[in-house]
mmCIF file of C-alpha atoms in Angstrom:
data_model
loop_
_atom_site.group_PDB
_atom_site.id
_atom_site.type_symbol
_atom_site.label_atom_id
_atom_site.label_comp_id
_atom_site.label_asym_id
_atom_site.label_seq_id
_atom_site.Cartn_x
_atom_site.Cartn_y
_atom_site.Cartn_z
ATOM 1 C CA UNK A 1 -0.347 -0.196 0.003
ATOM 2 C CA UNK A 2 1.021 3.508 -1.439
ATOM 3 C CA UNK A 3 0.866 6.238 1.357
ATOM 4 C CA UNK A 4 0.054 8.854 -1.132
ATOM 5 C CA UNK A 5 -2.666 7.942 -3.946
ATOM 6 C CA UNK A 6 -0.397 11.332 -5.813
ATOM 7 C CA UNK A 7 2.531 13.313 -5.642
ATOM 8 C CA UNK A 8 1.986 16.821 -7.118
ATOM 9 C CA UNK A 9 5.329 19.000 -7.512
ATOM 10 C CA UNK A 10 4.578 22.930 -9.822
ATOM 11 C CA UNK A 11 4.267 26.199 -8.674
ATOM 12 C CA UNK A 12 2.472 27.834 -5.426
ATOM 13 C CA UNK A 13 0.460 31.330 -6.396
ATOM 14 C CA UNK A 14 -2.349 32.251 -4.412
ATOM 15 C CA UNK A 15 -5.274 32.859 -6.802
ATOM 16 C CA UNK A 16 -6.576 36.776 -7.273
ATOM 17 C CA UNK A 17 -10.122 35.852 -9.428
ATOM 18 C CA UNK A 18 -11.700 39.927 -10.921
ATOM 19 C CA UNK A 19 -14.590 39.492 -13.351
ATOM 20 C CA UNK A 20 -13.389 42.111 -16.543
ATOM 21 C CA UNK A 21 -14.272 42.932 -19.793
ATOM 22 C CA UNK A 22 -12.722 42.247 -23.220
ATOM 23 C CA UNK A 23 -12.938 45.851 -23.508
ATOM 24 C CA UNK A 24 -10.281 45.717 -20.387
ATOM 25 C CA UNK A 25 -8.039 43.962 -21.808
ATOM 26 C CA UNK A 26 -7.978 45.524 -25.275
ATOM 27 C CA UNK A 27 -7.286 48.396 -23.504
ATOM 28 C CA UNK A 28 -4.140 47.232 -21.627
ATOM 29 C CA UNK A 29 -2.890 44.770 -24.117
ATOM 30 C CA UNK A 30 -3.129 41.964 -22.439
ATOM 31 C CA UNK A 31 -3.325 38.743 -24.356
ATOM 32 C CA UNK A 32 -6.658 36.699 -23.685
ATOM 33 C CA UNK A 33 -7.079 32.906 -22.843
ATOM 34 C CA UNK A 34 -3.271 32.642 -22.186
ATOM 35 C CA UNK A 35 -0.943 32.364 -18.711
ATOM 36 C CA UNK A 36 1.400 35.908 -19.182
ATOM 37 C CA UNK A 37 4.600 35.986 -16.524
ATOM 38 C CA UNK A 38 4.680 39.822 -15.746
ATOM 39 C CA UNK A 39 6.877 41.644 -12.935
ATOM 40 C CA UNK A 40 5.094 42.417 -9.698
ATOM 41 C CA UNK A 41 4.499 46.008 -11.004
ATOM 42 C CA UNK A 42 1.870 45.385 -13.933
ATOM 43 C CA UNK A 43 0.696 42.785 -12.379
ATOM 44 C CA UNK A 44 0.380 46.347 -9.591
ATOM 45 C CA UNK A 45 -1.071 47.982 -12.220
ATOM 46 C CA UNK A 46 -3.560 46.110 -13.431
ATOM 47 C CA UNK A 47 -5.290 45.355 -10.237
ATOM 48 C CA UNK A 48 -5.797 49.791 -9.135
ATOM 49 C CA UNK A 49 -6.746 49.947 -13.407
ATOM 50 C CA UNK A 50 -9.041 47.134 -12.510
ATOM 51 C CA UNK A 51 -10.309 48.892 -9.179
ATOM 52 C CA UNK A 52 -13.467 46.701 -8.112
ATOM 53 C CA UNK A 53 -12.909 45.351 -4.259
ATOM 54 C CA UNK A 54 -14.525 41.579 -5.908
ATOM 55 C CA UNK A 55 -12.098 40.062 -5.931
ATOM 56 C CA UNK A 56 -11.641 35.831 -5.213
ATOM 57 C CA UNK A 57 -8.680 34.390 -3.003
ATOM 58 C CA UNK A 58 -8.072 30.938 -3.258
ATOM 59 C CA UNK A 59 -3.903 29.080 -3.053
ATOM 60 C CA UNK A 60 -3.889 27.657 -6.532
ATOM 61 C CA UNK A 61 -1.131 27.569 -9.165
ATOM 62 C CA UNK A 62 -2.163 24.625 -12.300
ATOM 63 C CA UNK A 63 -0.840 21.699 -10.024
ATOM 64 C CA UNK A 64 -2.982 22.904 -7.228
ATOM 65 C CA UNK A 65 -5.913 23.039 -8.101
ATOM 66 C CA UNK A 66 -5.900 19.629 -9.140
ATOM 67 C CA UNK A 67 -3.169 17.832 -5.824
ATOM 68 C CA UNK A 68 -6.424 19.740 -3.497
ATOM 69 C CA UNK A 69 -8.805 17.915 -6.162
ATOM 70 C CA UNK A 70 -7.329 14.461 -5.041
ATOM 71 C CA UNK A 71 -8.373 14.893 -1.704
ATOM 72 C CA UNK A 72 -11.404 16.537 -1.505
ATOM 73 C CA UNK A 73 -12.439 13.923 -3.217
ATOM 74 C CA UNK A 74 -11.400 11.170 -0.490
ATOM 75 C CA UNK A 75 -7.641 11.300 -1.735
ATOM 76 C CA UNK A 76 -4.434 10.863 0.172
ATOM 77 C CA UNK A 77 -2.266 13.582 -1.697
ATOM 78 C CA UNK A 78 1.403 15.201 -1.142
ATOM 79 C CA UNK A 79 2.461 18.212 -2.566
ATOM 80 C CA UNK A 80 6.800 20.053 -2.923
ATOM 81 C CA UNK A 81 6.265 23.715 -3.430
ATOM 82 C CA UNK A 82 8.224 27.244 -2.780
ATOM 83 C CA UNK A 83 5.868 30.271 -1.201
ATOM 84 C CA UNK A 84 7.525 33.230 0.648
ATOM 85 C CA UNK A 85 7.993 34.586 4.788
ATOM 86 C CA UNK A 86 4.927 36.851 3.302
ATOM 87 C CA UNK A 87 1.217 37.143 4.392
ATOM 88 C CA UNK A 88 0.546 35.200 1.018
ATOM 89 C CA UNK A 89 2.467 32.365 2.115
ATOM 90 C CA UNK A 90 1.237 32.215 5.033
ATOM 91 C CA UNK A 91 -2.544 31.234 3.624
ATOM 92 C CA UNK A 92 -1.627 29.546 1.056
ATOM 93 C CA UNK A 93 0.097 26.795 4.012
ATOM 94 C CA UNK A 94 -3.109 27.682 5.904
ATOM 95 C CA UNK A 95 -5.220 27.061 3.021
ATOM 96 C CA UNK A 96 -3.235 23.452 1.661
ATOM 97 C CA UNK A 97 -3.764 22.513 5.234
ATOM 98 C CA UNK A 98 -7.325 23.299 5.248
ATOM 99 C CA UNK A 99 -8.239 21.355 1.963
ATOM 100 C CA UNK A 100 -6.182 17.706 3.134
ATOM 101 C CA UNK A 101 -3.318 18.360 1.533
ATOM 102 C CA UNK A 102 0.374 17.194 2.964
ATOM 103 C CA UNK A 103 3.111 19.712 1.710
ATOM 104 C CA UNK A 104 7.045 20.147 2.435
ATOM 105 C CA UNK A 105 5.945 24.005 3.091
ATOM 106 C CA UNK A 106 7.804 24.037 7.425
ATOM 107 C CA UNK A 107 6.054 27.396 8.406
ATOM 108 C CA UNK A 108 9.298 28.211 11.044
ATOM 109 C CA UNK A 109 12.100 27.542 8.192
ATOM 110 C CA UNK A 110 9.971 29.606 4.711
ATOM 111 C CA UNK A 111 12.269 32.664 3.326
ATOM 112 C CA UNK A 112 11.937 35.895 2.580
ATOM 113 C CA UNK A 113 10.341 37.544 0.053
ATOM 114 C CA UNK A 114 7.410 37.350 -2.066
ATOM 115 C CA UNK A 115 5.036 34.672 -2.814
ATOM 116 C CA UNK A 116 3.930 34.062 -6.154
ATOM 117 C CA UNK A 117 0.907 35.710 -7.166
ATOM 118 C CA UNK A 118 -2.257 34.644 -10.384
ATOM 119 C CA UNK A 119 -4.026 37.526 -11.426
ATOM 120 C CA UNK A 120 -6.582 36.029 -13.549
ATOM 121 C CA UNK A 121 -9.533 38.414 -15.006
ATOM 122 C CA UNK A 122 -12.441 36.614 -16.495
ATOM 123 C CA UNK A 123 -14.152 37.714 -19.130
ATOM 124 C CA UNK A 124 -18.754 38.165 -19.279
ATOM 125 C CA UNK A 125 -17.627 34.847 -22.028
ATOM 126 C CA UNK A 126 -16.328 32.641 -18.621
ATOM 127 C CA UNK A 127 -13.042 32.530 -20.964
ATOM 128 C CA UNK A 128 -9.597 32.625 -18.426
ATOM 129 C CA UNK A 129 -6.995 34.836 -18.650
ATOM 130 C CA UNK A 130 -4.077 34.955 -16.361
ATOM 131 C CA UNK A 131 -1.747 37.067 -15.382
ATOM 132 C CA UNK A 132 1.280 36.036 -13.149
ATOM 133 C CA UNK A 133 3.477 37.586 -11.214
ATOM 134 C CA UNK A 134 6.215 34.242 -9.974
ATOM 135 C CA UNK A 135 7.503 35.912 -6.882
ATOM 136 C CA UNK A 136 9.684 33.204 -4.268
ATOM 137 C CA UNK A 137 8.285 29.947 -6.941
ATOM 138 C CA UNK A 138 10.476 31.097 -9.610
ATOM 139 C CA UNK A 139 13.104 30.045 -7.387
ATOM 140 C CA UNK A 140 11.075 25.702 -7.034
ATOM 141 C CA UNK A 141 14.216 23.928 -7.017
ATOM 142 C CA UNK A 142 15.369 20.292 -6.404
ATOM 143 C CA UNK A 143 15.990 21.237 -3.077
ATOM 144 C CA UNK A 144 11.722 21.736 -2.152
ATOM 145 C CA UNK A 145 11.364 17.453 -3.767
ATOM 146 C CA UNK A 146 10.423 15.551 -0.476
ATOM 147 C CA UNK A 147 11.507 12.319 -1.993
ATOM 148 C CA UNK A 148 10.235 10.027 0.556
ATOM 149 C CA UNK A 149 7.030 10.934 -0.521
ATOM 150 C CA UNK A 150 7.227 10.435 -4.294
ATOM 151 C CA UNK A 151 8.968 7.286 -3.447
ATOM 152 C CA UNK A 152 5.479 6.903 -1.189
ATOM 153 C CA UNK A 153 3.238 7.289 -4.337
ATOM 154 C CA UNK A 154 1.332 6.033 -7.130
ATOM 155 C CA UNK A 155 1.868 8.758 -9.310
ATOM 156 C CA UNK A 156 3.985 11.588 -9.733
ATOM 157 C CA UNK A 157 1.928 14.242 -10.882
ATOM 158 C CA UNK A 158 4.038 17.419 -12.537
ATOM 159 C CA UNK A 159 2.888 20.646 -13.568
ATOM 160 C CA UNK A 160 4.078 21.633 -17.221
ATOM 161 C CA UNK A 161 3.732 25.774 -15.765
ATOM 162 C CA UNK A 162 7.490 25.439 -14.393
ATOM 163 C CA UNK A 163 9.134 24.349 -17.740
ATOM 164 C CA UNK A 164 9.639 27.891 -17.393
ATOM 165 C CA UNK A 165 12.707 28.044 -15.197
ATOM 166 C CA UNK A 166 15.834 26.365 -15.806
ATOM 167 C CA UNK A 167 16.066 25.791 -12.644
ATOM 168 C CA UNK A 168 12.513 24.238 -11.985
ATOM 169 C CA UNK A 169 13.088 21.574 -15.737
ATOM 170 C CA UNK A 170 15.859 20.318 -13.611
ATOM 171 C CA UNK A 171 13.513 19.560 -10.810
ATOM 172 C CA UNK A 172 11.271 17.733 -13.469
ATOM 173 C CA UNK A 173 13.729 15.695 -14.876
ATOM 174 C CA UNK A 174 14.930 14.619 -11.083
ATOM 175 C CA UNK A 175 11.345 14.500 -10.024
ATOM 176 C CA UNK A 176 11.030 12.086 -13.081
ATOM 177 C CA UNK A 177 14.132 10.079 -12.277
ATOM 178 C CA UNK A 178 13.203 9.159 -8.197
ATOM 179 C CA UNK A 179 9.297 8.183 -9.945
ATOM 180 C CA UNK A 180 10.805 6.000 -12.181
ATOM 181 C CA UNK A 181 13.952 4.601 -9.917
ATOM 182 C CA UNK A 182 11.170 3.460 -7.924
ATOM 183 C CA UNK A 183 8.115 2.504 -10.145
ATOM 184 C CA UNK A 184 6.064 5.392 -9.385
ATOM 185 C CA UNK A 185 4.008 6.030 -12.370
ATOM 186 C CA UNK A 186 4.841 9.430 -13.894
ATOM 187 C CA UNK A 187 1.810 12.026 -14.870
ATOM 188 C CA UNK A 188 2.757 15.449 -16.792
ATOM 189 C CA UNK A 189 -0.225 17.718 -18.104
ATOM 190 C CA UNK A 190 0.967 21.305 -20.020
ATOM 191 C CA UNK A 191 -1.366 23.467 -18.340
ATOM 192 C CA UNK A 192 -0.837 25.825 -21.215
ATOM 193 C CA UNK A 193 -0.741 25.850 -24.993
ATOM 194 C CA UNK A 194 1.702 29.063 -24.587
ATOM 195 C CA UNK A 195 3.742 26.552 -22.729
ATOM 196 C CA UNK A 196 4.303 24.506 -25.398
ATOM 197 C CA UNK A 197 4.207 26.955 -28.218
ATOM 198 C CA UNK A 198 7.272 28.713 -26.568
ATOM 199 C CA UNK A 199 9.099 25.599 -24.147
ATOM 200 C CA UNK A 200 8.188 22.988 -26.804
ATOM 201 C CA UNK A 201 11.939 21.520 -26.743
ATOM 202 C CA UNK A 202 11.921 22.069 -22.722
ATOM 203 C CA UNK A 203 8.961 19.902 -22.818
ATOM 204 C CA UNK A 204 10.793 17.294 -24.636
ATOM 205 C CA UNK A 205 13.783 16.887 -22.323
ATOM 206 C CA UNK A 206 11.410 16.610 -19.572
ATOM 207 C CA UNK A 207 9.172 13.691 -21.243
ATOM 208 C CA UNK A 208 12.382 12.342 -22.731
ATOM 209 C CA UNK A 209 11.581 8.136 -22.410
ATOM 210 C CA UNK A 210 7.902 9.451 -21.714
ATOM 211 C CA UNK A 211 5.327 8.967 -19.618
ATOM 212 C CA UNK A 212 2.340 7.396 -18.173
ATOM 213 C CA UNK A 213 -0.348 9.693 -18.587
ATOM 214 C CA UNK A 214 -0.470 12.854 -20.073
ATOM 215 C CA UNK A 215 -3.104 15.869 -20.021
ATOM 216 C CA UNK A 216 -3.463 18.329 -22.144
ATOM 217 C CA UNK A 217 -6.559 20.233 -24.446
ATOM 218 C CA UNK A 218 -6.726 20.191 -27.847
ATOM 219 C CA UNK A 219 -4.657 23.274 -28.604
ATOM 220 C CA UNK A 220 -1.696 21.936 -26.710
ATOM 221 C CA UNK A 221 -2.051 17.940 -28.155
ATOM 222 C CA UNK A 222 -1.565 20.127 -31.809
ATOM 223 C CA UNK A 223 1.139 22.107 -30.705
ATOM 224 C CA UNK A 224 2.716 19.799 -29.674
ATOM 225 C CA UNK A 225 2.722 17.284 -32.145
ATOM 226 C CA UNK A 226 2.566 19.658 -35.223
ATOM 227 C CA UNK A 227 -1.093 18.493 -36.104
ATOM 228 C CA UNK A 228 -4.046 20.619 -37.335
ATOM 229 C CA UNK A 229 -6.941 18.472 -35.622
ATOM 230 C CA UNK A 230 -7.000 16.041 -32.832
ATOM 231 C CA UNK A 231 -7.748 12.610 -34.446
ATOM 232 C CA UNK A 232 -3.706 13.155 -35.822
ATOM 233 C CA UNK A 233 -2.875 14.955 -32.503
ATOM 234 C CA UNK A 234 -3.489 11.432 -30.155
ATOM 235 C CA UNK A 235 -2.091 8.659 -32.778
ATOM 236 C CA UNK A 236 1.452 11.224 -32.573
ATOM 237 C CA UNK A 237 0.521 11.903 -28.355
ATOM 238 C CA UNK A 238 0.805 7.647 -28.436
ATOM 239 C CA UNK A 239 4.460 7.325 -29.333
ATOM 240 C CA UNK A 240 5.225 9.407 -25.813
ATOM 241 C CA UNK A 241 2.525 8.888 -23.464
ATOM 242 C CA UNK A 242 1.520 5.193 -22.472
ATOM 243 C CA UNK A 243 -2.330 7.069 -21.647
ATOM 244 C CA UNK A 244 -3.740 10.111 -22.625
ATOM 245 C CA UNK A 245 -6.356 12.262 -22.009
ATOM 246 C CA UNK A 246 -7.556 15.125 -24.560
ATOM 247 C CA UNK A 247 -10.030 17.837 -22.442
ATOM 248 C CA UNK A 248 -12.324 19.807 -25.092
ATOM 249 C CA UNK A 249 -13.985 21.679 -23.676
ATOM 250 C CA UNK A 250 -17.936 21.952 -24.160
ATOM 251 C CA UNK A 251 -17.474 18.797 -25.884
ATOM 252 C CA UNK A 252 -16.649 16.473 -23.559
ATOM 253 C CA UNK A 253 -13.228 14.756 -24.038
ATOM 254 C CA UNK A 254 -11.369 12.195 -25.380
ATOM 255 C CA UNK A 255 -9.545 9.707 -23.641
ATOM 256 C CA UNK A 256 -6.203 6.515 -24.424
ATOM 257 C CA UNK A 257 -6.734 3.933 -22.260
ATOM 258 C CA UNK A 258 -3.746 2.533 -23.420
ATOM 259 C CA UNK A 259 -5.414 0.057 -25.924
ATOM 260 C CA UNK A 260 -8.893 1.625 -26.770
ATOM 261 C CA UNK A 261 -9.741 5.518 -27.529
ATOM 262 C CA UNK A 262 -12.559 6.418 -24.994
ATOM 263 C CA UNK A 263 -14.968 9.228 -25.814
ATOM 264 C CA UNK A 264 -16.038 11.701 -22.545
ATOM 265 C CA UNK A 265 -19.404 13.129 -22.433
ATOM 266 C CA UNK A 266 -19.720 16.783 -21.621
ATOM 267 C CA UNK A 267 -22.012 17.382 -18.788
ATOM 268 C CA UNK A 268 -24.649 20.823 -19.819
ATOM 269 C CA UNK A 269 -23.526 23.974 -17.812
ATOM 270 C CA UNK A 270 -23.686 27.392 -18.250
ATOM 271 C CA UNK A 271 -19.826 28.839 -17.439
ATOM 272 C CA UNK A 272 -19.088 32.197 -16.056
ATOM 273 C CA UNK A 273 -15.338 31.003 -15.459
ATOM 274 C CA UNK A 274 -12.856 28.123 -17.160
ATOM 275 C CA UNK A 275 -10.757 29.020 -14.725
ATOM 276 C CA UNK A 276 -9.439 25.973 -13.429
ATOM 277 C CA UNK A 277 -11.159 23.058 -15.421
ATOM 278 C CA UNK A 278 -8.629 21.593 -16.329
ATOM 279 C CA UNK A 279 -6.628 21.266 -13.950
ATOM 280 C CA UNK A 280 -10.099 19.805 -12.108
ATOM 281 C CA UNK A 281 -10.460 17.270 -15.177
ATOM 282 C CA UNK A 282 -6.579 16.381 -14.178
ATOM 283 C CA UNK A 283 -7.045 16.630 -10.176
ATOM 284 C CA UNK A 284 -10.253 14.031 -10.513
ATOM 285 C CA UNK A 285 -9.491 12.088 -13.117
ATOM 286 C CA UNK A 286 -6.119 11.294 -11.258
ATOM 287 C CA UNK A 287 -8.658 10.574 -8.189
ATOM 288 C CA UNK A 288 -10.175 8.084 -9.959
ATOM 289 C CA UNK A 289 -7.404 5.619 -11.454
ATOM 290 C CA UNK A 290 -5.636 5.496 -8.338
ATOM 291 C CA UNK A 291 -8.573 4.437 -6.317
ATOM 292 C CA UNK A 292 -10.216 2.372 -8.112
ATOM 293 C CA UNK A 293 -11.739 3.863 -10.752
ATOM 294 C CA UNK A 294 -11.964 2.682 -14.776
ATOM 295 C CA UNK A 295 -10.705 4.780 -17.334
ATOM 296 C CA UNK A 296 -14.772 5.266 -18.577
ATOM 297 C CA UNK A 297 -15.542 5.401 -14.783
ATOM 298 C CA UNK A 298 -12.792 8.347 -14.275
ATOM 299 C CA UNK A 299 -13.521 10.570 -17.009
ATOM 300 C CA UNK A 300 -17.118 10.343 -16.133
ATOM 301 C CA UNK A 301 -15.897 11.457 -12.735
ATOM 302 C CA UNK A 302 -13.761 14.465 -14.205
ATOM 303 C CA UNK A 303 -16.526 15.480 -16.579
ATOM 304 C CA UNK A 304 -19.200 15.937 -13.835
ATOM 305 C CA UNK A 305 -16.335 17.386 -11.450
ATOM 306 C CA UNK A 306 -15.516 19.885 -14.459
ATOM 307 C CA UNK A 307 -19.159 20.832 -15.879
ATOM 308 C CA UNK A 308 -19.467 21.737 -12.103
ATOM 309 C CA UNK A 309 -16.560 24.184 -11.554
ATOM 310 C CA UNK A 310 -16.804 26.283 -15.068
ATOM 311 C CA UNK A 311 -20.584 26.389 -13.757
ATOM 312 C CA UNK A 312 -18.988 28.804 -10.912
ATOM 313 C CA UNK A 313 -16.418 31.264 -9.889
ATOM 314 C CA UNK A 314 -13.414 29.601 -8.448
ATOM 315 C CA UNK A 315 -10.543 27.216 -9.474
ATOM 316 C CA UNK A 316 -11.925 24.554 -6.923
ATOM 317 C CA UNK A 317 -15.111 22.909 -5.537
ATOM 318 C CA UNK A 318 -16.094 22.985 -1.941
ATOM 319 C CA UNK A 319 -16.134 19.691 -0.086
ATOM 320 C CA UNK A 320 -19.923 19.412 -0.627
ATOM 321 C CA UNK A 321 -19.858 19.718 -3.878
ATOM 322 C CA UNK A 322 -17.084 17.078 -4.017
ATOM 323 C CA UNK A 323 -19.065 14.535 -2.095
ATOM 324 C CA UNK A 324 -22.384 15.348 -3.772
ATOM 325 C CA UNK A 325 -20.153 14.745 -7.692
ATOM 326 C CA UNK A 326 -19.034 11.727 -5.987
ATOM 327 C CA UNK A 327 -22.438 10.417 -5.122
ATOM 328 C CA UNK A 328 -23.356 10.784 -8.679
ATOM 329 C CA UNK A 329 -20.796 8.772 -9.947
ATOM 330 C CA UNK A 330 -22.312 5.984 -7.599
ATOM 331 C CA UNK A 331 -24.216 3.160 -9.497
#
């Protein structure tokens, strides 16, 4: 028996979410629908321009959202990350604890600095646009890896956003090596089309001879494989991933279980905020495959969970909502 279902590594960011207009994005030259790295001054300028007290604060980052989902559905999870010895760092640490996630953060040994922040701007069409100041998580390195936690897990889950930093990329590869040497399965998510577009070669280094599980959306899958349609991209992904998920937004998802393709139907919903939909899909799916569910059943759970997430603001469900989604899955 493994101590953890999933150990994740990723950027620790406090999400600050606002509703904005397309006009606002145009005015400030913000590329819609993508994650863009910015400095603290630029992030502060945008927050001042938004000029509203209506915001939602949660500990986030792609992998953190997924790892928290694993915990909320009843799984055992661990998270390796880096925050600073500041107010938001304490907030992040406390939020992980309240979410039932074990982690590497020692509140008495946090470094001086600034905890990373992600400004999440949601437009009326439910599209999320992120401007991220990495802060101290830009220094994420092998020092943040808990080798024993990785060894004690069924899966290692690697966040694609780490690819932007040389030290973090080194940590991605080191964590993958630890997992492979200890018969721990490796999952990776591309996280964002911009990561694939600008850091494709880095991903090839990290993926190496292949991974056990890959998560991508349609655009990421096509960008990485150089194909112009999802069907061809899926065939190409078989060369690097034993299993994979391609999320397709309102059209559901396509899963490859190592033998056959499985189409996962979407669940009807009124989308108000797409932030965290992919993270939730991955987290729910990882919970499923590490807790006795089939790939098809795990896909159904993930589809239900992500449809619930996009129907409200924020990247996460409450404990009660997660339990309700899981109950719907039961025969």
